[in-house]
């Protein structure tokens, strides 16, 4: 696969409603005050005082003891051995045990003594310092072990030797040195390894922070402080456990089987449709995929511990190792979402769920809505094509662009179990068409835009549009559901017409000033976007780190969601402004360079065209674009033959429109060349991969992150510039050089 970049030159031309809770959130009662240990009860006995007889059974006289007399000493059990001798015996036993322990663990003790760094001048300690006495004891022990031949002599120079030959410090330098000594006592503690309740800092002895005696060098890591993590409480994500009988699962899911064989009371502890991840106690659903059939992998699922099977074909479980029940249904793909939702107790019914569909802008809009809900004080999860969030910053890497029906329900159950109150989800056309969202109880449906995409899957544009419309078809309850639609898109009326016509609709647009949410004014720059937004409840002034006109649409969509649920205006602004960047979506790479560098997922001609149109509106001096070869050739109107002709000489002449083109079959080289050319006022656009952290070449899947490549290129080019090397014309060479 080849990668290209083009160079384009440009010239410059002179009151608030109450928060609507779409769905009640149910909480398990919590004991906010853990039970304290009960105060022990004291039983007082008040009775008659019994007198003691003065004459004992042996005929001797025993007087009554007074209440205030000390208790009698217990009978001597030392068998004639004095207390002093007892102490010596105990000390001898302890010494013997210590010697035996030393012989048993000799290597460990010797290594500990040898590795311990102390000042040999500790032998001259005056005894007032506890730690000095400890150092003194260690030095003496080391000397004794050296005499015994157990340790090699170690040449440790004292502080006086270290300072020998050094000029006496000035008074100002002494003060500076004291401040340095204080600072080196601060070290950062890894919050991932801290126990709950521990401090973010450790003010400890100099040895822990890399500090030595006077004249020691600073440990640079002691200043590597992560101020963003200060004050944040680490919350552990708890994995919920589910189990039920197969009969209960069929009843809860309302799945009507064609036939049943075996024990329906078998206990189910998990549900899977991928034989590779089946574990003991799971129900295996033989889903039929586009490339393969789950029925072919029943044997593997059985070996991994599946106890029951749901199939749409006749299979023999008598020869299996542990399958105790078989359920035959008409279509396993159709019943899978219902089975998954029932097994995980229908988690979406207990959270507010916002579904976002459309061709472009889903991921960025989802991040903005998540930020807005969190600004309202709600724990908000997210299922996007980039990553999954339980809530807040608790992120799980997304293994697939479109999570399957089981994973959707599993993640939502995990969110609910950990206190999540709202979920923002990208509802992709493929996910909707395949029924993966069938059992998700959406409250709000958002439509961003519609262009040609995924026709390899859907076949026609009509099928593509109908798949996305399934989300809006579920908006049927005027009390709870809301529709949010971009009315600048010509398909807006089609989406508004889906579902119940009485469901409230909130519209947004940039061009249509009749929309409920639209901009009054906006300003674009290479590093910031400012927009003044008109809403039915007031005007919002938003400053965002998201760049380009297309991101204004995403901001408007998030504002419209806020208006739909009655969010406070200040929370809408604060939540949106908190999102400075979305991974791989027009993501700005900032290494303090004088020109802009953005990485974007745009991987279709339409998406790339929209992206470049937005970048042009930022009015950079030049646009330098890195993209996939096929898309770039189509954009400049070259045939593959023309490309190969120029590629033989590694020289590509300027295009008729003045733009220039360079092609290379290694993407890393193309990225570095583009970044090397960047000058003040330029914009480098690296498109096609975005958040993806891999690159597939043939059968190999290797790590590759455009964002990291750009950062490394910027650092490398900066070193070249500091060395006086001009990279502005790199990588082109003059024809005469060939």
XYZ file of C-alpha atoms in Angstrom:
738
model
C 0.000 0.000 0.000
C 1.352 3.420 -0.897
C 0.802 6.680 0.906
C 0.847 10.170 -0.469
C 0.701 13.740 0.547
C -0.219 16.835 -1.403
C 0.668 20.441 -0.891
C -1.945 23.131 -1.450
C -1.208 26.867 -1.338
C -3.736 29.502 -0.301
C -3.697 33.288 -0.133
C -5.384 35.356 2.534
C -8.539 37.426 1.724
C -8.722 40.895 3.002
C -34.788 31.011 31.902
C -33.776 27.526 32.394
C -36.255 24.550 32.719
C -35.825 21.816 35.278
C -33.612 18.909 34.305
C -35.694 16.307 32.531
C -35.002 12.779 33.717
C -35.984 10.664 30.689
C -36.061 7.533 32.759
C -35.920 6.953 36.498
C -32.549 5.740 37.694
C -32.764 3.026 40.230
C -30.212 2.717 42.973
C -29.608 -0.115 45.347
C -29.869 1.132 48.925
C -26.437 1.821 50.278
C -25.264 1.917 53.868
C -23.575 5.292 53.917
C -22.444 4.852 57.492
C -20.731 1.485 57.995
C -21.791 -0.233 61.185
C -19.560 0.707 64.083
C -18.400 -1.886 66.591
C -20.915 -2.190 69.344
C -19.949 -0.860 72.756
C -19.349 -3.833 75.011
C -21.927 -4.281 77.721
C -20.661 -4.488 81.254
C -22.545 -6.660 83.718
C -22.372 -5.474 87.323
C -23.092 -7.976 90.072
C -24.193 -6.510 93.334
C -24.603 -9.049 96.070
C -23.831 -9.838 99.608
C -20.219 -9.853 100.622
C -19.306 -13.276 101.984
C -16.957 -13.496 104.938
C -13.943 -15.786 104.930
C -13.291 -18.157 107.793
C -10.194 -17.234 109.877
C -9.266 -20.897 110.567
C -8.406 -22.949 107.484
C -8.908 -26.693 106.967
C -5.246 -27.242 107.911
C -5.838 -25.681 111.318
C -3.790 -22.549 110.525
C -5.001 -18.953 110.952
C -5.890 -17.013 107.774
C -7.023 -13.389 108.358
C -9.561 -11.720 106.021
C -7.930 -9.640 103.247
C -8.958 -6.010 102.972
C -10.459 -4.749 99.726
C -7.577 -2.345 99.180
C -4.828 -4.905 99.811
C -2.661 -5.792 96.807
C -3.286 -9.217 95.304
C -1.099 -12.021 96.507
C 1.895 -12.860 94.335
C 1.465 -16.042 92.289
C 3.366 -19.092 93.318
C 6.979 -19.095 92.111
C 7.279 -21.289 88.987
C 10.942 -20.593 88.203
C 12.056 -23.629 90.132
C 14.662 -21.761 92.061
C 16.097 -19.806 89.073
C 16.430 -16.103 89.727
C 14.952 -13.450 87.448
C 18.428 -12.354 86.327
C 19.341 -15.911 85.338
C 16.004 -16.265 83.523
C 16.825 -13.214 81.416
C 20.199 -14.693 80.461
C 18.576 -17.983 79.482
C 15.982 -16.208 77.308
C 18.674 -14.048 75.669
C 20.746 -17.142 74.929
C 17.792 -18.846 73.312
C 17.003 -15.741 71.224
C 20.648 -15.469 70.111
C 20.670 -19.104 69.096
C 17.434 -18.685 67.119
C 18.892 -15.593 65.425
C 22.051 -17.484 64.442
C 20.007 -20.348 63.010
C 17.876 -17.862 61.071
C 21.034 -16.159 59.772
C 22.472 -19.465 58.538
C 19.182 -20.352 56.896
C 18.826 -16.990 55.106
C 22.483 -15.996 54.928
C 22.473 -14.944 51.278
C 19.486 -12.647 51.788
C 20.998 -10.933 54.837
C 24.384 -10.468 53.206
C 22.827 -8.938 50.082
C 20.729 -6.552 52.190
C 23.761 -5.384 54.170
C 25.913 -5.067 51.046
C 23.292 -3.036 49.131
C 22.545 -0.623 51.996
C 24.177 2.747 51.391
C 25.252 4.540 54.592
C 27.852 7.088 55.564
C 30.840 5.459 57.283
C 31.228 8.633 59.354
C 28.176 7.388 61.236
C 30.656 5.667 63.601
C 31.412 9.147 64.955
C 27.750 9.805 65.690
C 27.101 11.520 69.001
C 24.106 9.225 69.660
C 21.423 11.927 69.609
C 20.138 10.924 66.165
C 18.085 7.719 66.002
C 18.752 7.202 62.292
C 22.412 7.918 62.856
C 22.506 5.138 65.421
C 20.899 2.777 62.916
C 23.506 3.694 60.294
C 26.218 3.159 62.881
C 24.890 -0.322 63.679
C 24.788 -1.213 59.964
C 28.394 -0.058 59.451
C 29.569 -2.067 62.447
C 27.714 -5.150 61.236
C 29.247 -4.795 57.767
C 32.748 -4.480 59.274
C 32.186 -7.607 61.335
C 31.026 -9.552 58.269
C 34.068 -8.337 56.343
C 36.331 -9.630 59.119
C 34.596 -12.997 58.900
C 35.200 -13.063 55.162
C 31.507 -13.133 54.349
C 31.561 -9.742 52.622
C 34.109 -8.078 50.376
C 35.566 -4.780 51.620
C 33.650 -1.817 50.192
C 35.405 1.503 49.628
C 32.907 4.142 50.661
C 34.156 7.667 50.861
C 32.668 9.887 53.487
C 31.179 13.263 52.945
C 34.447 14.916 53.812
C 36.125 13.012 50.967
C 33.364 13.979 48.575
C 33.761 17.636 49.398
C 37.567 17.519 49.277
C 38.947 20.001 46.796
C 35.628 21.851 46.513
C 35.655 25.558 47.227
C 33.701 26.809 50.217
C 30.130 27.777 49.344
C 28.941 31.350 49.433
C 26.071 32.141 51.865
C 23.594 32.469 48.949
C 24.698 29.087 47.615
C 24.189 27.487 51.011
C 20.583 28.747 51.059
C 20.027 27.409 47.521
C 21.471 24.044 48.517
C 19.127 23.840 51.508
C 16.146 24.538 49.234
C 17.331 21.821 46.838
C 17.624 19.364 49.725
C 14.039 20.123 50.720
C 12.739 19.710 47.177
C 14.454 16.368 46.635
C 12.465 15.011 49.539
C 9.306 15.216 47.406
C 8.698 12.160 45.255
C 5.729 11.129 43.171
C 3.851 8.018 44.233
C 2.294 5.921 41.455
C -1.461 6.208 42.068
C -2.008 2.861 40.375
C -0.003 1.089 43.070
C -1.175 3.178 46.034
C -3.509 1.717 48.548
C -6.787 3.497 49.019
C -6.487 6.622 51.060
C -2.742 7.113 50.528
C -1.344 10.516 49.738
C -0.265 11.580 46.280
C 3.114 12.685 47.657
C 5.742 11.066 49.814
C 7.915 13.323 51.906
C 10.535 10.813 52.893
C 14.195 10.250 53.505
C 16.676 11.318 50.897
C 17.563 7.766 49.954
C 14.038 7.136 48.624
C 14.069 10.240 46.474
C 17.564 9.862 45.131
C 18.917 12.415 47.611
C 22.377 12.010 49.152
C 24.514 14.276 51.268
C 25.542 17.835 50.544
C 26.549 18.354 46.961
C 24.331 15.548 45.640
C 22.664 15.914 42.255
C 18.901 16.244 41.900
C 16.755 13.309 40.906
C 14.943 14.690 37.871
C 12.012 12.315 38.344
C 11.227 13.968 41.674
C 9.989 16.993 39.701
C 7.919 14.975 37.233
C 4.644 15.781 38.977
C 1.273 14.879 37.475
C -0.823 17.775 38.737
C -3.896 16.539 36.824
C -4.108 13.489 39.074
C -3.955 15.458 42.328
C -7.284 15.416 44.135
C -8.772 12.669 41.973
C -10.130 9.665 43.789
C -9.336 6.334 42.248
C -12.436 4.185 41.850
C -12.079 0.489 41.223
C -14.422 -0.959 38.617
C -16.278 -3.967 40.014
C -17.179 -6.859 37.729
C -20.805 -7.925 38.346
C -21.638 -11.624 38.520
C -24.770 -13.095 36.924
C -26.287 -16.559 37.038
C -29.665 -18.089 36.300
C -31.154 -21.330 35.060
C -31.730 -21.870 31.361
C -35.495 -22.047 32.011
C -35.406 -18.643 33.748
C -33.406 -17.147 30.879
C -35.904 -18.348 28.265
C -38.767 -17.023 30.366
C -37.189 -13.599 30.987
C -36.150 -13.150 27.355
C -39.563 -14.303 26.055
C -37.783 -16.512 23.527
C -40.114 -19.248 22.266
C -38.040 -22.291 21.236
C -38.970 -24.701 18.481
C -37.812 -27.621 20.611
C -35.889 -28.277 23.811
C -33.681 -31.204 24.749
C -32.007 -31.888 28.074
C -32.078 -30.251 31.493
C -33.574 -26.750 31.437
C -32.611 -26.257 35.080
C -28.906 -26.211 34.235
C -27.273 -23.103 35.706
C -25.945 -20.498 33.258
C -23.092 -18.246 34.445
C -22.318 -16.545 31.125
C -23.422 -16.196 27.522
C -21.210 -16.195 24.422
C -21.505 -16.396 20.630
C -17.745 -16.767 20.061
C -16.402 -20.230 20.842
C -12.912 -18.814 21.446
C -14.000 -16.946 24.590
C -16.366 -19.542 26.069
C -15.651 -20.487 29.685
C -17.085 -23.058 32.083
C -20.803 -22.567 32.743
C -21.529 -20.520 29.609
C -24.475 -20.736 27.236
C -23.177 -20.930 23.654
C -25.385 -19.343 20.979
C -24.601 -20.650 17.476
C -24.863 -17.344 15.653
C -24.633 -17.374 11.869
C -22.177 -14.742 10.642
C -21.416 -13.244 7.255
C -18.307 -15.389 6.793
C -18.830 -18.411 9.016
C -21.413 -20.371 11.013
C -21.315 -20.776 14.791
C -22.760 -24.288 14.493
C -19.370 -25.395 13.158
C -17.687 -24.484 16.435
C -19.942 -26.317 18.893
C -17.223 -28.867 19.628
C -14.723 -26.129 20.591
C -17.305 -24.404 22.800
C -18.041 -27.738 24.479
C -14.369 -28.341 25.218
C -14.107 -24.900 26.788
C -16.937 -25.617 29.220
C -20.256 -24.655 27.592
C -23.154 -26.262 29.520
C -25.991 -25.408 27.123
C -26.460 -24.553 23.443
C -28.918 -22.439 21.467
C -28.965 -23.419 17.789
C -31.101 -23.041 14.687
C -30.026 -26.394 13.272
C -30.245 -29.927 14.615
C -27.053 -30.743 16.511
C -26.129 -33.773 18.592
C -25.216 -32.943 22.187
C -25.095 -36.542 23.363
C -21.507 -36.826 22.195
C -20.472 -33.598 23.885
C -18.483 -33.498 27.099
C -20.543 -31.137 29.225
C -23.525 -29.727 27.304
C -26.625 -30.607 29.305
C -29.295 -28.796 27.278
C -30.081 -27.860 23.682
C -32.559 -25.174 22.617
C -33.597 -25.034 18.967
C -34.902 -21.666 17.659
C -35.797 -20.430 14.200
C -33.080 -17.765 14.027
C -30.218 -17.564 16.526
C -29.246 -14.090 15.298
C -32.731 -12.776 16.063
C -32.922 -14.165 19.625
C -29.346 -13.340 20.658
C -30.002 -9.689 21.698
C -33.014 -10.744 23.787
C -31.073 -13.550 25.493
C -28.150 -11.223 26.248
C -30.379 -8.455 27.640
C -32.316 -10.908 29.820
C -29.177 -12.542 31.173
C -27.751 -9.148 32.192
C -31.110 -8.010 33.696
C -31.958 -5.395 31.014
C -29.445 -2.776 32.262
C -30.387 -0.032 29.778
C -33.853 0.237 31.334
C -32.276 1.701 34.458
C -30.114 4.338 32.748
C -30.708 7.285 30.417
C -29.422 6.208 26.971
C -28.548 8.666 24.186
C -28.105 7.101 20.722
C -26.241 8.994 17.994
C -26.455 7.972 14.337
C -25.281 9.491 11.049
C -22.381 9.184 8.654
C -19.978 11.710 10.162
C -19.573 13.307 13.571
C -20.883 10.478 15.768
C -17.732 9.995 17.836
C -17.076 13.681 18.491
C -20.727 14.357 19.317
C -20.748 11.387 21.710
C -17.710 12.762 23.546
C -19.291 16.218 23.800
C -22.583 14.831 25.132
C -20.687 12.715 27.668
C -18.809 15.796 28.847
C -22.046 17.745 29.151
C -23.807 15.041 31.198
C -20.801 14.782 33.508
C -20.895 18.552 33.966
C -24.446 18.045 35.233
C -23.035 15.742 37.899
C -24.148 12.462 36.308
C -21.889 9.443 35.998
C -21.855 8.877 32.246
C -20.575 5.940 30.231
C -19.887 5.828 26.515
C -19.812 3.193 23.774
C -18.038 4.588 20.718
C -15.976 3.354 17.809
C -12.848 4.613 19.586
C -13.210 3.314 23.149
C -15.639 2.243 25.837
C -15.976 4.215 29.076
C -17.624 2.791 32.194
C -17.881 6.360 33.462
C -15.532 9.304 33.861
C -11.992 8.362 32.817
C -12.437 4.609 33.301
C -11.629 3.521 29.770
C -11.643 0.114 28.093
C -10.087 -0.302 24.664
C -12.669 -1.034 21.969
C -11.808 -4.411 20.374
C -14.294 -3.854 17.538
C -15.699 -0.820 15.797
C -19.190 -2.204 16.390
C -19.687 -4.094 19.677
C -21.807 -7.230 19.425
C -25.169 -7.649 21.155
C -23.645 -9.579 24.065
C -20.831 -7.080 24.620
C -23.277 -4.146 24.512
C -25.387 -5.659 27.295
C -22.328 -6.783 29.261
C -20.790 -3.300 29.229
C -24.061 -1.631 30.164
C -24.518 -4.076 33.046
C -21.001 -3.257 34.225
C -21.785 0.457 33.975
C -25.005 0.135 35.967
C -23.317 -2.017 38.614
C -20.658 0.683 39.086
C -23.098 3.553 39.466
C -23.377 4.868 35.908
C -26.548 6.917 35.409
C -26.413 7.742 31.676
C -24.882 6.164 28.569
C -23.950 7.798 25.257
C -23.785 5.303 22.399
C -22.864 5.485 18.735
C -25.655 3.674 16.875
C -23.932 2.651 13.643
C -25.847 1.544 10.585
C -24.273 -1.923 10.736
C -25.050 -2.324 14.412
C -28.664 -1.307 13.830
C -29.035 -3.512 10.752
C -27.590 -6.552 12.521
C -29.875 -6.091 15.520
C -27.065 -5.489 17.985
C -28.961 -2.564 19.495
C -32.384 -4.228 19.442
C -32.644 -4.568 23.225
C -31.100 -1.207 24.095
C -33.746 1.082 25.575
C -32.869 4.415 23.948
C -34.314 7.657 25.318
C -32.856 10.189 22.874
C -32.087 9.725 19.167
C -29.612 12.101 17.481
C -29.119 12.427 13.707
C -25.938 14.197 12.513
C -25.888 13.848 8.687
C -26.116 11.295 5.887
C -23.760 10.719 2.940
C -22.671 7.683 0.923
C -20.924 5.129 3.121
C -20.812 1.382 3.879
C -22.488 0.490 0.588
C -20.347 -2.646 0.532
C -22.429 -3.816 3.483
C -25.853 -2.286 2.825
C -25.861 -2.539 -0.958
C -27.867 0.623 -1.652
C -28.160 4.103 -0.194
C -31.809 3.393 0.612
C -30.899 0.367 2.744
C -28.207 2.419 4.432
C -30.690 5.167 5.311
C -33.336 2.692 6.493
C -30.821 1.049 8.825
C -30.077 4.349 10.533
C -33.797 5.158 10.712
C -34.330 2.163 13.034
C -33.037 4.257 15.910
C -35.685 6.942 15.373
C -38.432 4.360 14.872
C -38.100 3.581 18.598
C -38.974 7.121 19.635
C -42.632 6.469 20.517
C -43.191 7.844 24.046
C -43.761 11.632 24.072
C -43.186 11.745 27.831
C -39.782 10.117 27.738
C -38.353 10.103 24.208
C -36.747 12.975 22.292
C -35.517 13.428 18.696
C -32.530 15.657 17.887
C -32.076 16.334 14.158
C -29.735 18.317 11.899
C -32.190 20.125 9.620
C -29.432 21.319 7.276
C -29.316 17.749 5.978
C -31.870 17.018 3.211
C -32.755 13.701 4.908
C -33.938 15.436 8.092
C -37.709 15.164 7.318
C -37.351 11.409 6.791
C -35.816 10.899 10.234
C -38.255 13.243 11.968
C -41.136 11.234 10.486
C -39.940 7.976 12.084
C -41.621 6.730 15.248
C -44.361 8.707 16.962
C -45.009 12.144 15.451
C -45.916 13.474 18.904
C -42.428 12.900 20.300
C -40.772 16.320 20.832
C -38.109 17.283 18.272
C -35.164 19.619 18.877
C -33.499 20.799 15.665
C -30.029 22.233 15.050
C -28.330 23.712 11.978
C -25.723 26.164 10.778
C -27.481 27.438 7.659
C -31.142 27.123 8.698
C -31.774 29.968 11.134
C -35.216 28.543 11.989
C -33.583 25.668 13.820
C -33.971 25.581 17.592
C -30.184 25.647 17.994
C -28.052 27.619 15.515
C -24.949 29.834 15.569
C -25.251 33.595 15.593
C -21.530 34.029 14.983
C -18.424 31.876 14.866
C -14.673 32.325 14.442
C -12.249 29.662 13.230
C -8.481 29.549 13.714
C -5.673 27.038 13.529
C -5.856 26.390 17.272
C -9.340 27.328 18.525
C -13.020 27.567 17.579
C -15.337 30.188 19.061
C -19.089 30.117 18.496
C -22.076 32.102 19.761
C -25.057 29.729 19.905
C -28.715 30.711 19.961
C -31.058 28.377 21.878
C -34.715 28.593 22.973
C -33.498 29.299 26.516
C -30.698 31.782 25.908
C -27.475 32.518 24.054
C -24.345 30.470 24.771
C -20.758 31.578 24.193
C -18.539 28.541 23.636
C -14.779 28.374 23.125
C -13.560 24.953 22.005
C -10.280 23.288 21.126
C -12.084 21.294 18.420
C -11.131 22.741 15.042
C -13.087 23.292 11.841
C -16.584 24.080 10.687
C -17.642 20.440 10.862
C -16.964 20.501 14.607
C -19.380 23.406 14.989
C -22.084 20.991 13.808
C -20.966 18.540 16.480
C -21.060 21.258 19.136
C -24.562 22.287 18.029
C -25.735 18.666 18.217
C -24.493 18.390 21.810
C -26.154 21.696 22.729
C -29.417 20.440 21.208
C -29.262 17.308 23.370
C -28.777 19.535 26.406
C -31.821 21.606 25.452
C -33.846 18.426 24.872
C -33.229 17.171 28.411
C -33.466 20.571 30.090
C -29.810 20.810 31.104
C -28.679 24.048 32.796
C -27.073 26.329 30.214
C -23.908 26.777 32.274
C -23.468 22.998 32.423
C -23.890 22.741 28.653
C -21.102 25.273 28.075
C -18.804 23.863 30.743
C -19.222 20.272 29.575
C -18.539 21.086 25.914
C -15.513 23.258 26.670
C -14.010 20.451 28.762
C -13.543 18.357 25.601
C -10.383 19.750 24.013
C -9.776 16.819 21.681
C -11.362 13.580 20.522
C -8.910 10.771 19.699
C -8.310 10.653 15.958
C -11.072 13.109 15.105
C -9.416 16.291 13.834
C -7.046 15.829 16.766
C -4.521 18.609 17.128
C -0.929 17.479 17.726
C 0.822 20.199 19.688
C 4.569 20.089 20.263
C 4.780 23.901 20.389
C 5.503 24.086 16.668
C 4.673 27.180 14.606
C 2.235 25.339 12.316
C -0.793 23.109 12.836
C -0.787 19.304 12.662
C -4.037 17.360 12.879
C -4.806 13.635 12.683
C -8.228 12.543 11.458
C -10.067 9.297 10.768
C -11.452 10.541 7.433
C -11.173 7.408 5.295
C -13.668 7.987 2.474
C -13.484 10.532 -0.363
C -16.505 12.373 1.018
C -15.128 12.463 4.571
C -11.731 13.684 3.346
C -13.364 16.347 1.173
C -15.383 17.599 4.146
C -12.285 17.607 6.327
C -10.209 19.593 3.838
C -13.063 22.039 3.283
C -13.107 22.660 7.028
C -9.342 23.100 7.119
C -9.469 25.609 4.236
C -11.893 27.700 6.265
C -9.139 28.040 8.894
C -7.195 29.945 6.189
C -3.778 28.337 6.542
C -0.988 29.426 4.205
C -0.636 25.879 2.870
C -2.335 22.523 3.440
C -0.073 19.475 3.430
C -2.129 16.275 3.368
C -1.111 12.663 3.999
C -3.600 10.102 2.695
C -4.020 6.651 1.156
C -2.815 6.372 -2.456
C -6.108 5.355 -4.103
C -8.048 8.258 -2.585
C -5.304 10.746 -3.382
C -4.974 9.685 -7.027
C -8.727 9.992 -7.453
C -8.585 13.456 -5.918
C -5.870 14.764 -8.267
C -7.208 12.955 -11.346
C -4.196 10.734 -11.949
C -4.297 7.223 -13.282
C -2.189 4.447 -11.806
C -0.060 4.456 -14.975
C 0.799 8.121 -14.517
C 1.694 7.463 -10.903
C 4.005 4.578 -11.850
C 5.636 6.661 -14.598
C 6.605 9.412 -12.177
C 7.445 6.968 -9.431
C 10.254 5.444 -11.495
C 12.284 8.647 -11.145
C 11.086 9.539 -7.642
C 10.055 12.960 -8.935
C 6.544 14.323 -9.173
C 6.043 17.593 -11.088
C 3.621 20.266 -9.908
C -0.020 19.598 -10.774
C -1.932 21.898 -13.168
C -3.560 23.670 -10.230
C -0.166 24.426 -8.674
C -0.378 21.754 -6.023
C 2.419 19.245 -5.575
C 2.325 15.514 -4.988
C 4.733 13.050 -3.388
C 4.127 9.304 -3.115
C 5.859 6.704 -0.998
C 4.949 3.140 -0.114
C 5.968 3.586 3.552
C 3.480 5.654 5.533
C 6.032 6.669 8.160
C 8.166 8.293 5.462
C 5.173 10.172 4.042
C 4.246 11.480 7.515
C 7.787 12.637 8.236
C 8.126 14.325 4.875
C 4.869 16.217 5.367
C 5.823 17.366 8.874
C 9.312 18.356 7.701
C 7.798 20.746 5.156
C 5.609 22.540 7.692
C 6.239 26.244 8.160
C 4.570 28.949 10.215
C 0.910 29.265 9.258
C 0.723 25.891 7.476
C -1.580 22.997 8.350
C -0.478 19.369 8.054
C -3.429 16.963 7.770
C -2.736 13.246 8.359
C -5.887 11.376 7.313
C -7.110 7.803 6.965
C -6.351 6.174 10.335
C -7.191 8.556 13.165
C -7.340 6.716 16.492
C -6.254 3.363 15.038
C -2.998 2.081 16.500
C -2.180 -0.603 13.969
C -1.312 -1.038 10.308
C -2.036 -4.149 8.269
C 0.406 -5.132 5.537
C -0.486 -8.461 3.972
C -1.026 -10.899 6.822
C 0.911 -8.788 9.328
C -0.750 -6.483 11.835
C 1.810 -4.115 13.321
C 1.608 -1.222 15.768
C 1.348 2.134 14.030
C -0.126 5.327 15.475
C -0.313 8.430 13.269
C -0.367 10.637 16.361
C 2.849 9.188 17.765
C 4.478 9.328 14.340
C 3.622 13.024 14.078
C 5.051 13.753 17.536
C 8.265 11.912 16.768
C 8.538 13.672 13.398
C 8.056 17.093 15.019
C 10.799 16.383 17.552
C 13.139 15.069 14.864
C 12.518 18.029 12.541
C 13.096 20.435 15.422
C 16.541 18.901 15.911
C 17.268 19.374 12.193
C 16.205 23.019 12.358
C 18.384 23.625 15.405
C 21.257 22.183 13.396
C 20.559 24.755 10.668
C 19.078 22.322 8.128
C 16.230 23.653 5.964
C 13.521 21.017 5.434
C 10.912 23.177 3.672
C 11.564 21.659 0.245
C 11.993 18.131 1.509
C 11.367 15.561 -0.033
C 11.408 16.889 -3.602
C 14.567 16.848 -5.629
C 15.225 18.825 -8.814
C 14.915 16.947 -12.134
C 18.597 17.750 -12.884
C 19.608 15.549 -9.972
C 18.351 12.435 -11.809
